[in-house]
Short mmCIF file of C-alpha atoms in Angstrom, two decimals:
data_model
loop_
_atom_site.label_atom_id
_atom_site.label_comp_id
_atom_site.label_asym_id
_atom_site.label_seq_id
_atom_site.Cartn_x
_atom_site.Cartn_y
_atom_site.Cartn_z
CA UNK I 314 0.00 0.00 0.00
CA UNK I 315 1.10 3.29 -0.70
CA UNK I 316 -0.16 6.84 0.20
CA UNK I 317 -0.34 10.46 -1.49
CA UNK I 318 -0.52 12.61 1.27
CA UNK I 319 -1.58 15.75 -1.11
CA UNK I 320 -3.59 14.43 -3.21
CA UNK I 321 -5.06 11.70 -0.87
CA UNK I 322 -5.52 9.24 -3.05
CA UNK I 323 -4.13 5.62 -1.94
CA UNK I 324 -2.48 2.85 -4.35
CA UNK I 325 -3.21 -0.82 -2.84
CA UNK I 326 -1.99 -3.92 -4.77
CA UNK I 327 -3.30 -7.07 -4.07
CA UNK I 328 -2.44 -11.38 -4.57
CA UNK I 329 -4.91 -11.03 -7.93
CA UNK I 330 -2.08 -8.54 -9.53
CA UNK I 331 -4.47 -5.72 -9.33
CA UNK I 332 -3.82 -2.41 -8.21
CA UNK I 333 -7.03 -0.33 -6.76
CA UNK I 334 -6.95 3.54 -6.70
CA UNK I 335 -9.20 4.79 -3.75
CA UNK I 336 -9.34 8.33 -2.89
CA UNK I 337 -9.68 9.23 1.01
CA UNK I 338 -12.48 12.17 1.38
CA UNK I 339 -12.70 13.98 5.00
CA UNK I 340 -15.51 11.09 6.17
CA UNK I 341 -15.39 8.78 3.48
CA UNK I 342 -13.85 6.85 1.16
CA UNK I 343 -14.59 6.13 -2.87
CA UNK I 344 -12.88 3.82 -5.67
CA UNK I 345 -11.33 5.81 -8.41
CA UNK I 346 -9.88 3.16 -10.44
CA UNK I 347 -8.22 -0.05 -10.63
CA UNK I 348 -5.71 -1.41 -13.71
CA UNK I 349 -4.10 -5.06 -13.73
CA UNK I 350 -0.96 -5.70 -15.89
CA UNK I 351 1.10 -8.30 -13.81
CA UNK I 352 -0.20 -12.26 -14.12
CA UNK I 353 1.17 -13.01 -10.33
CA UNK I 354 0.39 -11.29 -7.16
CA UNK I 355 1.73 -7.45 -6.62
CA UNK I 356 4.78 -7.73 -3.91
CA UNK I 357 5.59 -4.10 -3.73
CA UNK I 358 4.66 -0.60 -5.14
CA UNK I 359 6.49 2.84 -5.11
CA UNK I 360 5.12 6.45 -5.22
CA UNK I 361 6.59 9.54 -7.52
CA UNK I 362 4.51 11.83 -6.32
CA UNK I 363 6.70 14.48 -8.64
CA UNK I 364 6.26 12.93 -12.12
CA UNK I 365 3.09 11.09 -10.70
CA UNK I 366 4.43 7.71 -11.59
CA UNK I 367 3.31 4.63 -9.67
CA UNK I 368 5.87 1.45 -9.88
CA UNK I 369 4.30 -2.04 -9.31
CA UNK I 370 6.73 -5.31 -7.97
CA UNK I 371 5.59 -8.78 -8.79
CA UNK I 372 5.07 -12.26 -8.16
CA UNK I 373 5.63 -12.70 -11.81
CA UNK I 374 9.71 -11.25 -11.36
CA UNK I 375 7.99 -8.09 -13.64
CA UNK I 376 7.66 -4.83 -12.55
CA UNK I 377 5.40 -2.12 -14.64
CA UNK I 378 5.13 1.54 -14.66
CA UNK I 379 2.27 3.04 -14.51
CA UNK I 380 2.49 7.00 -16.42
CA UNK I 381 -0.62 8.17 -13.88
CA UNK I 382 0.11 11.91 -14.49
CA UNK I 383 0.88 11.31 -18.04
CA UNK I 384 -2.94 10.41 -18.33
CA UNK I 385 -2.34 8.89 -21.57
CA UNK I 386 -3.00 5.47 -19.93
CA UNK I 387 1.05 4.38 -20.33
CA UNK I 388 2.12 1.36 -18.70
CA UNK I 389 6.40 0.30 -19.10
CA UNK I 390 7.02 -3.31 -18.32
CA UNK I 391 10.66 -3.94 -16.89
CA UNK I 392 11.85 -7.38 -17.03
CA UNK I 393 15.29 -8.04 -15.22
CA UNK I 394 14.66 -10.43 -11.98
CA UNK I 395 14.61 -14.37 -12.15
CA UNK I 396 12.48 -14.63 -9.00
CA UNK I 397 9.46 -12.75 -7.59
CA UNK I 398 10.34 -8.64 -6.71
CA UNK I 399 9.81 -8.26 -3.14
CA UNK I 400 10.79 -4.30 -2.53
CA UNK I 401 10.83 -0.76 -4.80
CA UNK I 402 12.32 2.17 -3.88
CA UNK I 403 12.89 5.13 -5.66
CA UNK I 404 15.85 8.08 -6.30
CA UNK I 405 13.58 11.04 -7.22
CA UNK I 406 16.94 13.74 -8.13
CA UNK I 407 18.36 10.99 -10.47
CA UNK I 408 15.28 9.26 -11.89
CA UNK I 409 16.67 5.92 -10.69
CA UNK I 410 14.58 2.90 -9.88
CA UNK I 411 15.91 0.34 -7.42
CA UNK I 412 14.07 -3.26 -7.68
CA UNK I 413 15.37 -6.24 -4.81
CA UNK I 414 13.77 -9.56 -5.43
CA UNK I 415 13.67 -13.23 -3.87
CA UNK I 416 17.05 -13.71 -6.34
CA UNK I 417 19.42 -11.73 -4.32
CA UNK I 418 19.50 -9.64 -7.59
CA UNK I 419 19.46 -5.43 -6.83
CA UNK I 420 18.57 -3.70 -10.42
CA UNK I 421 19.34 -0.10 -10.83
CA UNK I 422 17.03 1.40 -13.80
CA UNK I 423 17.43 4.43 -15.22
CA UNK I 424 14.01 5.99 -15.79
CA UNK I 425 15.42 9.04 -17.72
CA UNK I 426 15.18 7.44 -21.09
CA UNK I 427 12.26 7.57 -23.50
CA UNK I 428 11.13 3.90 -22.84
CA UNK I 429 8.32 2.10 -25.34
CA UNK I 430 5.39 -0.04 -24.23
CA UNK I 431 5.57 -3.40 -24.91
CA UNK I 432 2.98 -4.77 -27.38
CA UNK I 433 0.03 -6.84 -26.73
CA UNK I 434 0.35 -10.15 -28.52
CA UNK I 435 -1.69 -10.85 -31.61
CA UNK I 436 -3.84 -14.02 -32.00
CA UNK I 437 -3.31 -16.03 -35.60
CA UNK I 438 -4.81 -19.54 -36.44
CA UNK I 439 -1.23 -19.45 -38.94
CA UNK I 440 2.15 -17.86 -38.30
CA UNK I 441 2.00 -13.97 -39.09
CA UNK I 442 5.13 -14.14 -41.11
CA UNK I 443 5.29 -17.69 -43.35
CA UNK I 444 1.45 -18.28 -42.86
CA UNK I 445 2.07 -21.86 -41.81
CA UNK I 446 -1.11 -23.32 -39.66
CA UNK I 447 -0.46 -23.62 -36.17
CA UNK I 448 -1.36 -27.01 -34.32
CA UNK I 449 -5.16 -26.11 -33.67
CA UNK I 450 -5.57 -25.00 -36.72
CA UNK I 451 -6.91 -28.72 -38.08
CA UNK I 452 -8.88 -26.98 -41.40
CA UNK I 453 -5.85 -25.37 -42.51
CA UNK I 454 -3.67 -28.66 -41.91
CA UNK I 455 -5.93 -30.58 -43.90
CA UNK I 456 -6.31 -28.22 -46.74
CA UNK I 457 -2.54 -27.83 -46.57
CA UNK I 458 -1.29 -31.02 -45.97
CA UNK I 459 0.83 -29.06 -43.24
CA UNK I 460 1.62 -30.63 -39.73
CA UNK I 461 0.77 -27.77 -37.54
CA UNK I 462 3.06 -25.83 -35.32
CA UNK I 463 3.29 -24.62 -31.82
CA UNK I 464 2.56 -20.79 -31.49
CA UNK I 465 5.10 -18.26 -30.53
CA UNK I 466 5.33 -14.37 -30.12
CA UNK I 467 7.54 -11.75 -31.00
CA UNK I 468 8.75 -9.59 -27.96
CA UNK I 469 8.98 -6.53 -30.21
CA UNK I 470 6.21 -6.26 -33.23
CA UNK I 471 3.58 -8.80 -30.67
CA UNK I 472 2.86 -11.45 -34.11
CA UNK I 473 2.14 -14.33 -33.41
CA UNK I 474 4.84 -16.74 -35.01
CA UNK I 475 6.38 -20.34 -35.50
CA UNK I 476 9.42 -21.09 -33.98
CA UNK I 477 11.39 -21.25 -37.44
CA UNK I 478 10.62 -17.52 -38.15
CA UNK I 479 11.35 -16.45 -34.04
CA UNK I 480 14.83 -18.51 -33.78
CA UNK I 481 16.93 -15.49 -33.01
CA UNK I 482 16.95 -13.86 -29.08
CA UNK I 483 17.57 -10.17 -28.68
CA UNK I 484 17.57 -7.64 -25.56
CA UNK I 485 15.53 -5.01 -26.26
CA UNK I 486 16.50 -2.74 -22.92
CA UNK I 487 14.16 0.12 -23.78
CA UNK I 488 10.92 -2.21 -23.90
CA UNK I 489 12.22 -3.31 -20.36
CA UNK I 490 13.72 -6.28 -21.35
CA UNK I 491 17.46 -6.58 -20.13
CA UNK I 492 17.16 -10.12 -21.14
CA UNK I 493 17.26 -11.65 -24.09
CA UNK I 494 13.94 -12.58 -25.22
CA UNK I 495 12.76 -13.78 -28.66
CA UNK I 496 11.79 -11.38 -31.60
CA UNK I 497 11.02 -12.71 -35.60
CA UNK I 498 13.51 -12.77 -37.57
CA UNK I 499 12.86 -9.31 -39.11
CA UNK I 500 12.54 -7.71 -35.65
CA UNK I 501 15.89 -9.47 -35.20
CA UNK I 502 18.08 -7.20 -37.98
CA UNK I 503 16.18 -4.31 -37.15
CA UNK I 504 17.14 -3.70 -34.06
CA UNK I 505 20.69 -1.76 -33.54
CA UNK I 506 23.16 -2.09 -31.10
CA UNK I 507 22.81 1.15 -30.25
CA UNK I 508 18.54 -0.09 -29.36
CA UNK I 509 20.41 -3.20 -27.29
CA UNK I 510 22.67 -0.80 -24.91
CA UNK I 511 21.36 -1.74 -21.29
CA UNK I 512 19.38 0.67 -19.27
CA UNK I 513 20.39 -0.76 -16.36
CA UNK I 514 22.58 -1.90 -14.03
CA UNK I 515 22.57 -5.58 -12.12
CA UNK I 516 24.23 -6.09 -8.15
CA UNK I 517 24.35 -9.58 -6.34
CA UNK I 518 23.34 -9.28 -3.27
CA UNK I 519 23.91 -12.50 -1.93
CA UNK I 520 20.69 -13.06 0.10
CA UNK I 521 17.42 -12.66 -0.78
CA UNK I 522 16.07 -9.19 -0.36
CA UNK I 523 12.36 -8.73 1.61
CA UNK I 524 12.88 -5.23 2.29
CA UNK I 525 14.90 -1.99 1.05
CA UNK I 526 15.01 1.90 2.42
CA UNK I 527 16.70 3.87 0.07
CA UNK I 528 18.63 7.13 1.95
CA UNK I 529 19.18 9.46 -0.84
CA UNK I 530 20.89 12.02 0.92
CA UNK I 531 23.87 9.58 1.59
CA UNK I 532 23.37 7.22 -1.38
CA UNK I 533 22.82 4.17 0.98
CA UNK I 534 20.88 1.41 0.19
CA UNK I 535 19.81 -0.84 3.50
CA UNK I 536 18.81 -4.27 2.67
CA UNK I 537 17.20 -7.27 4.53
CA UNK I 538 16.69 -10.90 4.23
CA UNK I 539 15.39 -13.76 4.67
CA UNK I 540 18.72 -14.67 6.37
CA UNK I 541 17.75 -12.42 8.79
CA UNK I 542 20.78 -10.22 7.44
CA UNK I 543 20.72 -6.19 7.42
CA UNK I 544 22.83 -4.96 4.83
CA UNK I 545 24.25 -1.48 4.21
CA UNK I 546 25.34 -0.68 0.46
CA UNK I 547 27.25 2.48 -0.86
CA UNK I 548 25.12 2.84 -3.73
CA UNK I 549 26.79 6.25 -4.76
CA UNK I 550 28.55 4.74 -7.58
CA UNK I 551 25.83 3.69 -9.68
CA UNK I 552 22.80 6.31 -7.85
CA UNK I 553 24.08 9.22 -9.28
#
């Protein structure tokens, strides 16, 4: 849960990986919205009350952004945990994000950068790109005498494509994904080296991380675990 104290209004994520806007009155209480993006439960949020930008942890090792004051309905994905995100905190001055998650992993995003929404994945009975029937497909099988294929997607363009024509893997940092993920063959030579420079930085931790306070006056990051550890990082280096 997390609380605007000048606008009020009150950002709660739940297991369902829903988020519920609620707006505290003097004697009341009302629902403004809700939005879902994550597929596992929300495991931590974090406030910019300056840009107006809510940040969302997950069960799913995803975190999204959520552009509130952009009210263009904008959500980022970032994609660079192996294990569920358990804590969010954020370095307003820089525009740094600072994700800890159940795989000891502490990722340092830089928010500065003109990011792009990830695109929703297209449905096809055939693959979008050689038009080959995919396994459900049984009237285009027959007609074809095809043996179908499993169904893929494209990280970049969202088409829905066979695993011949989506063999190549490609980070795509400013989509959020640090890893690399698959893309179609075309997405695959269109995409620069320059588009595949990282956007963030990665920091083993060495336990895995329940809870983080962020102290941006010093540039220290405190940590703790499941270990029952309290760590105390010098994140100047790389919060800056």
């Amino acid at each position: 849960i997390r609380f605007d104290v000048e606008t009020r209004h009150v950002f709660v994520g739940d297991h369902s990986g829903q988020v519920t806007i609620l707006k505290l009155e003097q004697e009341s209480c009302s629902l403004v919205t809700t939005f879902k993006g994550h597929t596992g439960g929300v495991t931590a949020l974090c406030w910019d009350p300056i840009q107006r930008v809510l940040f969302s942890g997950s069960s799913d090792h995803s975190i999204i952004m959520w552009d509130i004051g952009g009210r263009k309905g904008t959500a980022i994905e970032l994609q660079g945990h192996n294990d569920k995100v358990q804590s969010l905190s954020y370095a307003h001055h820089t525009r740094q994000l600072i994700s800890c998650g159940a795989d000891g992993g502490i990722v340092v995003w830089n928010m500065d950068v003109e990011r792009q929404e990830t695109p929703e994945w297209l449905d096809s009975d055939s693959c979008q790109k050689c038009d080959q029937p995919f396994f459900w497909n049984f009237k285009q099988m027959w007609d074809s005498k095809k043996i179908g294929l499993r169904q893929h997607h494209c990280r970049k363009c969202g088409k829905a494509v066979c695993g011949k024509c989506s063999s190549k893997r490609s980070s795509i940092p400013l989509m959020g994904f640090e890893f690399e993920v698959r893309v179609c063959d075309s997405c695959h030579e269109s995409i620069t080296d320059e588009e595949r420079a990282p956007t963030a930085t990665f920091h083993d931790s060495k336990h895995n991380i329940v809870h983080v306070h962020f102290d941006a006056t010093r540039g220290w990051l405190l940590t703790s675990g499941t270990d029952k550890v309290i760590k105390l990082w010098d994140m100047t280096p790389v919060v800056s």
